[in-house]
Structures are given as structure tokens and as C-alpha cells.
PDB file of C-alpha atoms in Angstrom:
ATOM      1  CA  UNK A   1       4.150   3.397   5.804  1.00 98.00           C
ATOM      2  CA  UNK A   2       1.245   0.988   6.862  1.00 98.00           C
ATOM      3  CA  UNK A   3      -0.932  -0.011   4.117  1.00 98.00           C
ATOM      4  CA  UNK A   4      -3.395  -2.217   1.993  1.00 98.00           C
ATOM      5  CA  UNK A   5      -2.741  -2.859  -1.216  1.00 97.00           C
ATOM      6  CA  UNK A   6      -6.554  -2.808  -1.861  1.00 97.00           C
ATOM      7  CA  UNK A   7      -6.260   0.586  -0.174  1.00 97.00           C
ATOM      8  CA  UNK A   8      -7.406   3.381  -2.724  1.00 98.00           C
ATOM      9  CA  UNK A   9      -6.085   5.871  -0.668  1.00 98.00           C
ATOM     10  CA  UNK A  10      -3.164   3.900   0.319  1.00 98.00           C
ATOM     11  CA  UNK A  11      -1.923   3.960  -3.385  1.00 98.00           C
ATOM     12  CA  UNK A  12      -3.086   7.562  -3.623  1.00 98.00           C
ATOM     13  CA  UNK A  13      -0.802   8.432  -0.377  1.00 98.00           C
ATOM     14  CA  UNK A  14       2.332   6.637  -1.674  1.00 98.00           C
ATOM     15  CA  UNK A  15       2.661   8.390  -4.834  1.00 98.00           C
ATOM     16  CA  UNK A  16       1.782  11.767  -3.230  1.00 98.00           C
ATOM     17  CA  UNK A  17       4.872  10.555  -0.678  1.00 98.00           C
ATOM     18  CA  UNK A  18       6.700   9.731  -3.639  1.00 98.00           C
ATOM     19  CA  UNK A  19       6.164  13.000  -5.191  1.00 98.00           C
ATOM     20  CA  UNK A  20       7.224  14.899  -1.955  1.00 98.00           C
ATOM     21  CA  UNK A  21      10.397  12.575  -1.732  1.00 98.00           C
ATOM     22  CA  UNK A  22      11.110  13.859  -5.481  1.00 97.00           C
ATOM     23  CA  UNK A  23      11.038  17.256  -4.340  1.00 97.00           C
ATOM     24  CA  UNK A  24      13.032  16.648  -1.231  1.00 96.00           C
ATOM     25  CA  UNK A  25      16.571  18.756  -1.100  1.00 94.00           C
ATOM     26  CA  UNK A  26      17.853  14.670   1.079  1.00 94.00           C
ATOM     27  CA  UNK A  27      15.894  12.389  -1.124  1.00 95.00           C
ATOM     28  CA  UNK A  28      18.758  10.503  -1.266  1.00 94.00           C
ATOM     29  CA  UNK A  29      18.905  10.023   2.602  1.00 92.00           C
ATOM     30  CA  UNK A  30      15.243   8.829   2.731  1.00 94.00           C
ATOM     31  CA  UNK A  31      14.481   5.309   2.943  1.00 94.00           C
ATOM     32  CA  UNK A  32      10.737   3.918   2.623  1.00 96.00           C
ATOM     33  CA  UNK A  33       9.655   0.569   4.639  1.00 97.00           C
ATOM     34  CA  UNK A  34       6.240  -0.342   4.091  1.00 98.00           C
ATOM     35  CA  UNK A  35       4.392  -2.281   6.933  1.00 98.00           C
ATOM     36  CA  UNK A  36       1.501  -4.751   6.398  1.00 98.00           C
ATOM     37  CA  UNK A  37      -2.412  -3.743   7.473  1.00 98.00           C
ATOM     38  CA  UNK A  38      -5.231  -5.932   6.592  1.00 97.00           C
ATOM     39  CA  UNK A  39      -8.235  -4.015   5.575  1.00 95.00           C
ATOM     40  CA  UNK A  40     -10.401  -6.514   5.606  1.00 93.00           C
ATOM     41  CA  UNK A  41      -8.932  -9.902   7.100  1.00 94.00           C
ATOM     42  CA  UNK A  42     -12.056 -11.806   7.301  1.00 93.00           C
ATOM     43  CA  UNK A  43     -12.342 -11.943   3.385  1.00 93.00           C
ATOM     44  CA  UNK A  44     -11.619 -15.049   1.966  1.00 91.00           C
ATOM     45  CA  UNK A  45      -8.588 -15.950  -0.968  1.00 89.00           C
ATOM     46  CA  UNK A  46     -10.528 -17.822  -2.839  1.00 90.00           C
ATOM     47  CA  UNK A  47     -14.152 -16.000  -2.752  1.00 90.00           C
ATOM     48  CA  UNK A  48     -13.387 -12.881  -5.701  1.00 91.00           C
ATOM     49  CA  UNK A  49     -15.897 -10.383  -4.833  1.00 89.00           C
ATOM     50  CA  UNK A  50     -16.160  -7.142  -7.161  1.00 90.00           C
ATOM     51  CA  UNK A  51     -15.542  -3.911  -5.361  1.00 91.00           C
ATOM     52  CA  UNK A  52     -18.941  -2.013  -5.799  1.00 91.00           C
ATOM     53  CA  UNK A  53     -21.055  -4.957  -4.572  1.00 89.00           C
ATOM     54  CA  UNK A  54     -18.652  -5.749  -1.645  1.00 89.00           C
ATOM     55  CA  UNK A  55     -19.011  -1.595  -0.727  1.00 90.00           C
ATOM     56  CA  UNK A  56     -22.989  -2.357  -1.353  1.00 92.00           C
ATOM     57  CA  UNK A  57     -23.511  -5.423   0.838  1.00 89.00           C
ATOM     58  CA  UNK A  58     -20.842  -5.228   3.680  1.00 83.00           C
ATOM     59  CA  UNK A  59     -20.378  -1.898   4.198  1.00 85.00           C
ATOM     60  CA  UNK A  60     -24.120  -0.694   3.572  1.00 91.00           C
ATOM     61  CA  UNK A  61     -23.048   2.169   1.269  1.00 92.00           C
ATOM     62  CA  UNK A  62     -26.009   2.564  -1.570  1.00 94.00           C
ATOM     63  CA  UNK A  63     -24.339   1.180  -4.903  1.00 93.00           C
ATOM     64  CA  UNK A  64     -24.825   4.773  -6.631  1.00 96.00           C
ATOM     65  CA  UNK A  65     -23.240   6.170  -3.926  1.00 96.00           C
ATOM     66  CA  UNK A  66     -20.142   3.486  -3.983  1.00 94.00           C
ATOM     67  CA  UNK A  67     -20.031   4.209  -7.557  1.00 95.00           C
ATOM     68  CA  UNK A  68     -19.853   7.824  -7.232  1.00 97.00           C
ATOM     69  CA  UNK A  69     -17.122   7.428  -4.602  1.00 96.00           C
ATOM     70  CA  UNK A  70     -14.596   5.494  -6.530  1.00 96.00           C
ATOM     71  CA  UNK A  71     -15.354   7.739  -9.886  1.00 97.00           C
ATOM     72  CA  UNK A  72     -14.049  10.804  -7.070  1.00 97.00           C
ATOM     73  CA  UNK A  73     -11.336   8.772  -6.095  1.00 97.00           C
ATOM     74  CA  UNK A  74     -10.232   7.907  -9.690  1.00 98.00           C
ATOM     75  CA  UNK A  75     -10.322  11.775 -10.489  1.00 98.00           C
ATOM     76  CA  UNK A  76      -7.975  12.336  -7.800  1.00 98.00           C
ATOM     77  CA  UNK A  77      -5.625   9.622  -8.834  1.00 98.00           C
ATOM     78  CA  UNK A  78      -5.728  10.944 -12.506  1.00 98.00           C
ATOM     79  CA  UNK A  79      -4.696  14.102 -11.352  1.00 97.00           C
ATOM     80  CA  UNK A  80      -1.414  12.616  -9.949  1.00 97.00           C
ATOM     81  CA  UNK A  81      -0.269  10.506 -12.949  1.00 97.00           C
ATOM     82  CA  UNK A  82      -2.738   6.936 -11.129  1.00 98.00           C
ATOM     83  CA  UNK A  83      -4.797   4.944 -13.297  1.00 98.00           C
ATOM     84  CA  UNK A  84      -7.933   3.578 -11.296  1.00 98.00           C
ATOM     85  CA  UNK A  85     -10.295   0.727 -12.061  1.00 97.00           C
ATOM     86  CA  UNK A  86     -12.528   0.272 -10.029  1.00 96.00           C
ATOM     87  CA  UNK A  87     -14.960  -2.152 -12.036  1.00 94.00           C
ATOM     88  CA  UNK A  88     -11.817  -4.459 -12.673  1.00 95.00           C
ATOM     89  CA  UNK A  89     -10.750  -4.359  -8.989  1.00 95.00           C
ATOM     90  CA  UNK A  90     -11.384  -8.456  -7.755  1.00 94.00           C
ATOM     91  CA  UNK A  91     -11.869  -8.089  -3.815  1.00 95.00           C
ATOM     92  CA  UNK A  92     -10.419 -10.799  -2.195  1.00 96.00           C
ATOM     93  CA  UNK A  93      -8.052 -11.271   1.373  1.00 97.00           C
ATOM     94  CA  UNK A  94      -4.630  -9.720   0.892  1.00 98.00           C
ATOM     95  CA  UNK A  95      -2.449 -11.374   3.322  1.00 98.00           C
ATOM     96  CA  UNK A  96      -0.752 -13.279   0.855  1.00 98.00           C
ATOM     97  CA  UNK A  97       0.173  -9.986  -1.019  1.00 98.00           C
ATOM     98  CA  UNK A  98       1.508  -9.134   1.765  1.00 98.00           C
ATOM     99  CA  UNK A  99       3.688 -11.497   2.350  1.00 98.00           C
ATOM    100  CA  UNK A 100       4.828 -11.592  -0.781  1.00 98.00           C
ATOM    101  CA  UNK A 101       5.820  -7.868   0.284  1.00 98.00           C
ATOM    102  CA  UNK A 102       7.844  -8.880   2.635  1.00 98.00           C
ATOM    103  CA  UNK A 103       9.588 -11.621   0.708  1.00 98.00           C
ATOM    104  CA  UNK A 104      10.135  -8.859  -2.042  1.00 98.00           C
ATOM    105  CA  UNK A 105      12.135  -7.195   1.233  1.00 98.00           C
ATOM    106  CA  UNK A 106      13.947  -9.394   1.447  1.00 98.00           C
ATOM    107  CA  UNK A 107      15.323  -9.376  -1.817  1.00 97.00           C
ATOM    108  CA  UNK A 108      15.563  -5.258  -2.088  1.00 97.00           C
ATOM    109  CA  UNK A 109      12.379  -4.828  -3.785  1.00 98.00           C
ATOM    110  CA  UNK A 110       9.814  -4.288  -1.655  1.00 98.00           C
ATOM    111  CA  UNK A 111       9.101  -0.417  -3.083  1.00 97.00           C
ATOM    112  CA  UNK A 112       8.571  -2.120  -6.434  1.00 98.00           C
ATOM    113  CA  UNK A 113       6.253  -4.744  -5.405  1.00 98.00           C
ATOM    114  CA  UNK A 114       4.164  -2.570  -3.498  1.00 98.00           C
ATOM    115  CA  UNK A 115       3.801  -0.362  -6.640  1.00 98.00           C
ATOM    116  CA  UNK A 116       3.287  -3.133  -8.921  1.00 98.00           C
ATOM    117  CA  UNK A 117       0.466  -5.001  -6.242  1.00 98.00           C
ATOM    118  CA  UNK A 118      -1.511  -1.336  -6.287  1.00 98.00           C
ATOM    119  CA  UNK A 119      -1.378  -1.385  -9.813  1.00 98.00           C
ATOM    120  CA  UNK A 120      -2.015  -5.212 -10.335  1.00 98.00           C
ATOM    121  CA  UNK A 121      -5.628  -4.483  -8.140  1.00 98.00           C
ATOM    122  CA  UNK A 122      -6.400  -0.990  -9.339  1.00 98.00           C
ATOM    123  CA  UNK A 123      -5.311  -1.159 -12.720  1.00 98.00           C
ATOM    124  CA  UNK A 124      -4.932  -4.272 -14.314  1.00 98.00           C
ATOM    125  CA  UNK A 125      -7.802  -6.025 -12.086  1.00 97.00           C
ATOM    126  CA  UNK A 126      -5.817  -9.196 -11.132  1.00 97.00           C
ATOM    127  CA  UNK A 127      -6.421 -11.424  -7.994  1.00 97.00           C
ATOM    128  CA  UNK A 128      -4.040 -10.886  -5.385  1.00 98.00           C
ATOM    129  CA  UNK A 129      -4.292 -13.686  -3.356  1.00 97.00           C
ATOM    130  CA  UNK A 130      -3.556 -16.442  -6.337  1.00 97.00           C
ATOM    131  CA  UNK A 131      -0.053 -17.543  -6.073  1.00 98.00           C
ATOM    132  CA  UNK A 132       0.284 -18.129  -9.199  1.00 98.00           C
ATOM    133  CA  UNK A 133      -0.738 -14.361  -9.897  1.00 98.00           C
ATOM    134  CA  UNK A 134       1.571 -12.843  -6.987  1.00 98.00           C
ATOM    135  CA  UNK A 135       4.670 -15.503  -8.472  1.00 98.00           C
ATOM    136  CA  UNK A 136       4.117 -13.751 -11.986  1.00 98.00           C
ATOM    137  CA  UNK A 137       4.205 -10.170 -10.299  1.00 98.00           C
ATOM    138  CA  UNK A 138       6.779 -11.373  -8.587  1.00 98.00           C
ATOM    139  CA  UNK A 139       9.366 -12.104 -11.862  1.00 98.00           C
ATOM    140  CA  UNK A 140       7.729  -8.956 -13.604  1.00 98.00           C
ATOM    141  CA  UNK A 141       9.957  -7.150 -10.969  1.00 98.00           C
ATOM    142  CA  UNK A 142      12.902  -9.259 -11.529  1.00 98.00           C
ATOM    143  CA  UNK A 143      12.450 -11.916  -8.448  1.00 98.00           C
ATOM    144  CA  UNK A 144      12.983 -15.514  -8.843  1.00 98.00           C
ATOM    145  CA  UNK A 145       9.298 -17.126  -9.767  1.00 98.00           C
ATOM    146  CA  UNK A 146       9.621 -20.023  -8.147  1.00 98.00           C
ATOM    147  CA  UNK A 147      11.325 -18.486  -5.001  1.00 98.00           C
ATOM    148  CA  UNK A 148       8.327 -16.425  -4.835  1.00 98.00           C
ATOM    149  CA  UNK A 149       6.028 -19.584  -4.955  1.00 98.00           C
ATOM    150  CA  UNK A 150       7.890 -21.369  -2.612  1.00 98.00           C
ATOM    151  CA  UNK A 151       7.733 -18.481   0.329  1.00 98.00           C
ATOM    152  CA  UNK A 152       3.635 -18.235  -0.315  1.00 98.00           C
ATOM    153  CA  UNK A 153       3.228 -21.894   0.114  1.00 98.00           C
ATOM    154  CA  UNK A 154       5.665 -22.658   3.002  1.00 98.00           C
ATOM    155  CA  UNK A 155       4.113 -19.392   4.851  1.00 98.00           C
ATOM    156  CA  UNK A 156       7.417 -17.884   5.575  1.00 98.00           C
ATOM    157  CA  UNK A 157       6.779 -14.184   5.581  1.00 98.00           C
ATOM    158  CA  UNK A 158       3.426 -14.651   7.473  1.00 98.00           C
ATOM    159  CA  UNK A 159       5.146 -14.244  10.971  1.00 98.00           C
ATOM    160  CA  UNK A 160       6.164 -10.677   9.678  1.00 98.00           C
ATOM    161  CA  UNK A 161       2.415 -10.002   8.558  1.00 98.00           C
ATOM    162  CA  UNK A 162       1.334 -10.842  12.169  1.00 98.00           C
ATOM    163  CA  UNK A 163       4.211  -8.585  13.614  1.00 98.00           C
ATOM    164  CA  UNK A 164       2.728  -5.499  11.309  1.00 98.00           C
ATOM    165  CA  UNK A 165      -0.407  -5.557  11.887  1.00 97.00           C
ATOM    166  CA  UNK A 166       0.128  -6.240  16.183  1.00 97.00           C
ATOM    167  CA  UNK A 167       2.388  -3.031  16.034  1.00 97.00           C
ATOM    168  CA  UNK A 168      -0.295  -1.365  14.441  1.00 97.00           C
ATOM    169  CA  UNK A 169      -2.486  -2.066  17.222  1.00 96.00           C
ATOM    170  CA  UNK A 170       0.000  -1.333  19.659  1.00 96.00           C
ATOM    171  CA  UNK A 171       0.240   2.163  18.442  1.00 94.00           C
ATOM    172  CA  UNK A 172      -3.069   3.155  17.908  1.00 95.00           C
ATOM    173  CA  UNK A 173      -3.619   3.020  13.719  1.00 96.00           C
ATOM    174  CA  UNK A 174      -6.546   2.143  12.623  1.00 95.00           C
ATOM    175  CA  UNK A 175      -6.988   3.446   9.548  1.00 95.00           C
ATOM    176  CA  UNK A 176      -4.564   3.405   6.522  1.00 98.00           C
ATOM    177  CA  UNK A 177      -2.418   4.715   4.634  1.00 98.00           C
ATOM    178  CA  UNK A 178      -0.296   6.208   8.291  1.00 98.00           C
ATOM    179  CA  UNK A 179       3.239   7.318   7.716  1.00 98.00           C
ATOM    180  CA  UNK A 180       5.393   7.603  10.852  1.00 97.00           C
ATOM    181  CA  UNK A 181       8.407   9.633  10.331  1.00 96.00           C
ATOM    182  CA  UNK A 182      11.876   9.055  12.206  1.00 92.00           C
ATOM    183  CA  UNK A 183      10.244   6.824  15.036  1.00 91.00           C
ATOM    184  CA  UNK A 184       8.096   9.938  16.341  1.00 89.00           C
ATOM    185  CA  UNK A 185       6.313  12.128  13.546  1.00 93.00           C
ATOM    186  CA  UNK A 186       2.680  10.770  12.353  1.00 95.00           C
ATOM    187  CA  UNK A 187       0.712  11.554   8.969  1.00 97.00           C
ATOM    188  CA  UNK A 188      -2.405   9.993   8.466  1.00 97.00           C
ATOM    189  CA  UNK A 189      -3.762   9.747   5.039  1.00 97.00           C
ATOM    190  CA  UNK A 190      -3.796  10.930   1.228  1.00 98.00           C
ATOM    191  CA  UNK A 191      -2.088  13.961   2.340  1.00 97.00           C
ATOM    192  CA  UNK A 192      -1.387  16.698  -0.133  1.00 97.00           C
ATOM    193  CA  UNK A 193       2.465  16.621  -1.231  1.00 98.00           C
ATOM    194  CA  UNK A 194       3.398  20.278   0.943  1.00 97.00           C
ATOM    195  CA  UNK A 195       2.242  17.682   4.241  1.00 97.00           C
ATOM    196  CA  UNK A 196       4.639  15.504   3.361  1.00 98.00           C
ATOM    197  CA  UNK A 197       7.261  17.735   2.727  1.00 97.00           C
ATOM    198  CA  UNK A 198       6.407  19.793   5.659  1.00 96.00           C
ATOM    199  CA  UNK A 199       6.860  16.169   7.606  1.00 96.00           C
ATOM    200  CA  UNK A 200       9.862  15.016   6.058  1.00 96.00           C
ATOM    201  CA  UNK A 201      11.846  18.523   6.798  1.00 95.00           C
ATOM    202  CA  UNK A 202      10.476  18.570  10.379  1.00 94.00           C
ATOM    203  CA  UNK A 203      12.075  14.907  10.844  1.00 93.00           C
ATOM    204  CA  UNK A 204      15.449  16.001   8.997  1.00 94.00           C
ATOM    205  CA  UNK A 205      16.007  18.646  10.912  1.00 92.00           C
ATOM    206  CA  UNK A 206      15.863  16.682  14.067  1.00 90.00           C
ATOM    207  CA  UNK A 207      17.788  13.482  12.840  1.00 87.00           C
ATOM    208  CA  UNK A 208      20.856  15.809  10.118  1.00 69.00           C
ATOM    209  CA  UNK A 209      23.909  14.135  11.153  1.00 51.00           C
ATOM    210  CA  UNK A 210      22.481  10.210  10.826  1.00 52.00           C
ATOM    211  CA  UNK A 211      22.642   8.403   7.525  1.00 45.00           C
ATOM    212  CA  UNK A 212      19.487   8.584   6.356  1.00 43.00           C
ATOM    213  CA  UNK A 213      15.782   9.612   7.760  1.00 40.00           C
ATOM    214  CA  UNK A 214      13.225   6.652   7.936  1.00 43.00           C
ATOM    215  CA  UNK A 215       9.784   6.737   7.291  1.00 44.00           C
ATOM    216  CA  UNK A 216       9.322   3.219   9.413  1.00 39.00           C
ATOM    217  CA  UNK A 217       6.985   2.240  12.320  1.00 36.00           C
TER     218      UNK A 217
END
């Protein structure tokens, strides 16, 4: 799965994928790797901007309209167990997020970072480009704080940022969230939970007899 933790629909389309995983006869042969896309790379880390005025200045979408967007979005989410909020949300550049991602891979964890970073910006309204926020997020999901710090300040997981986000480009995406299923089989987007199913089946049936079925890129 590529995606943005600042992503609405990103965090929309992983719990949808979640929920289709749930229902999935081989859940138990499916294994998730998230992959790193920047949104928005030319924001700065240390510039917070809120979410509605960012929509309203850079984007050029009327601020009732950005309003009424994110109040749709946030009825969506509600209806899948998500807890949206948008006037909390601090907008900042999310490569170090990612990374942290990464280093959370490293370590096993990456599935629970990536939930905890969605809910850490939609939810909770924390900035996720302060180390010292991503380190606490970071022992929240049992990783070693100052192993966390360490990897954000010496850079080491930016390398595998850069490698996402070029294999992105190489195969097209330009939009998030984009699942790719078993090296071949594409879904773009908040899909409802039956398109995910319909996916994961599809790249079963083709792949029964391997040890598991990877949604990868």
C-alpha cells in the first residue's frame, strides 16, 4: 500500500483493507507492506499549518467548501469505526513520519505505526514531523525511544523514503492510497470492503500454493 499519513483517504482505505482482510477465508496468509508517498513534499517540518487554511490558500478550494469536505470525509470514517479531526490536524512535511515507518519495519511494527501516525494527525492533532513527537509514538508502540530518535536524526531510513516514492513514479501512481496486489493487481483508493475482497481472492487464486499473498509494490 502507498500512502500519506496526512492522507484522509489513505487512513480511510487501510481500515476498509483491514476490514476486507478480517473477512478473508487466508487472512492469515496476507501480509501488508506499506510504501512511502509524499503528498505534499514541498511543506516545511517546522512551518505547522492548519488543514482548512492550507486547503484555502494552496489548493484554492473556498474555506466553506474545505470545511464541508472534511465534515463528508469524517462521516465516512465514523461509519467505519475512524475518528476524524480535522480542526486539530497540524499540516506539516511528513517525510520524517515516514521514515520513522520504515524504522518501525524494521523492528516488526510497521502496521502499528502506520495506524498510530493516522491517528496521531487525524485524531489526536499532533505534529508529525517533531522528533520528539514521532520518538514518543514510537515507545507508545513498544519501540525503543531513543532508537527511534537516533534513526530520525542520523537520516537512516531516508534512502528507503527516496526508493518509495521513485517506484511510485516508475509505475505510474500518482494519487494515494494505491494497493498493488501480488506484484500485478491494482486498487486505487477508499474502495468499499467487497473491492478489496474481490482483489484479494482474484490474487489468491493465482498465487494458492505460495506462503502467503502480498499486498507490496
Amino acid at each position: 500500500m502507498w500512502s500519506d499519513v496526512m492522507c484522509p483517504f489513505c487512513y480511510l482505505g487501510d481500515e476498509l483493507f483491514a476490514q476486507a482482510v478480517a473477512q478473508f477465508p487466508h487472512k492469515q496468509g496476507v501480509e501488508v507492506r506499506y510504501h512511502s508517498f509524499l503528498l505534499m513534499p514541498e511543506l516545511a517540518s517546522d512551518v505547522p499549518t492548519d488543514l482548512t487554511e492550507l486547503l484555502t490558500t494552496k489548493r484554492g478550494i473556498p474555506r466553506d467548501q474545505a470545511v464541508s469536505m472534511n465534515e463528508q470525509i469524517a462521516e465516512r470514517g465514523r461509519e467505519v469505526g475512524l475518528d476524524y479531526h480535522f480542526d486539530r490536524a497540524i499540516t506539516v512535511n511528513s517525510r520524517s513520519a515516514h521514515e520513522l515507518s520504515h524504522f518501525a519495519a524494521s523492528q516488526g511494527k510497521q502496521h502499528e505505526m502506520i495506524r498510530r501516525l493516522f491517528e496521531a494527525y487525524f485524531t489526536d492533532g499532533l505534529n508529525i514531523a517533531d522528533h520528539q513527537v514521532l520518538a514518543g509514538i514510537a515507545s507508545e508502540i513498544g519501540l525503543d525511544r531513543e532508537a527511534a530518535l537516533a534513526a530520525l536524526a542520523s537520516g537512516e531510513f531516508a534512502d528507503a523514503v527516496v526508493a518509495d516514492t521513485q517506484q511510485a513514479r516508475e509505475l505510474g501512481i500518482t494519487g494515494v492510497p494505491f494497493f498493488v496486489f501480488a506484484g500485478k493487481y491494482a486498487v486505487s483508493g477508499a474502495q468499499p470492503v467487497e473491492a478489496f475482497l474481490q482483489a484479494l481472492e482474484t490474487s489468491w487464486n493465482e498465487t494458492v500454493g505460495t506462503p502467503s499473498v502480498t499486498t507490496a509494490g
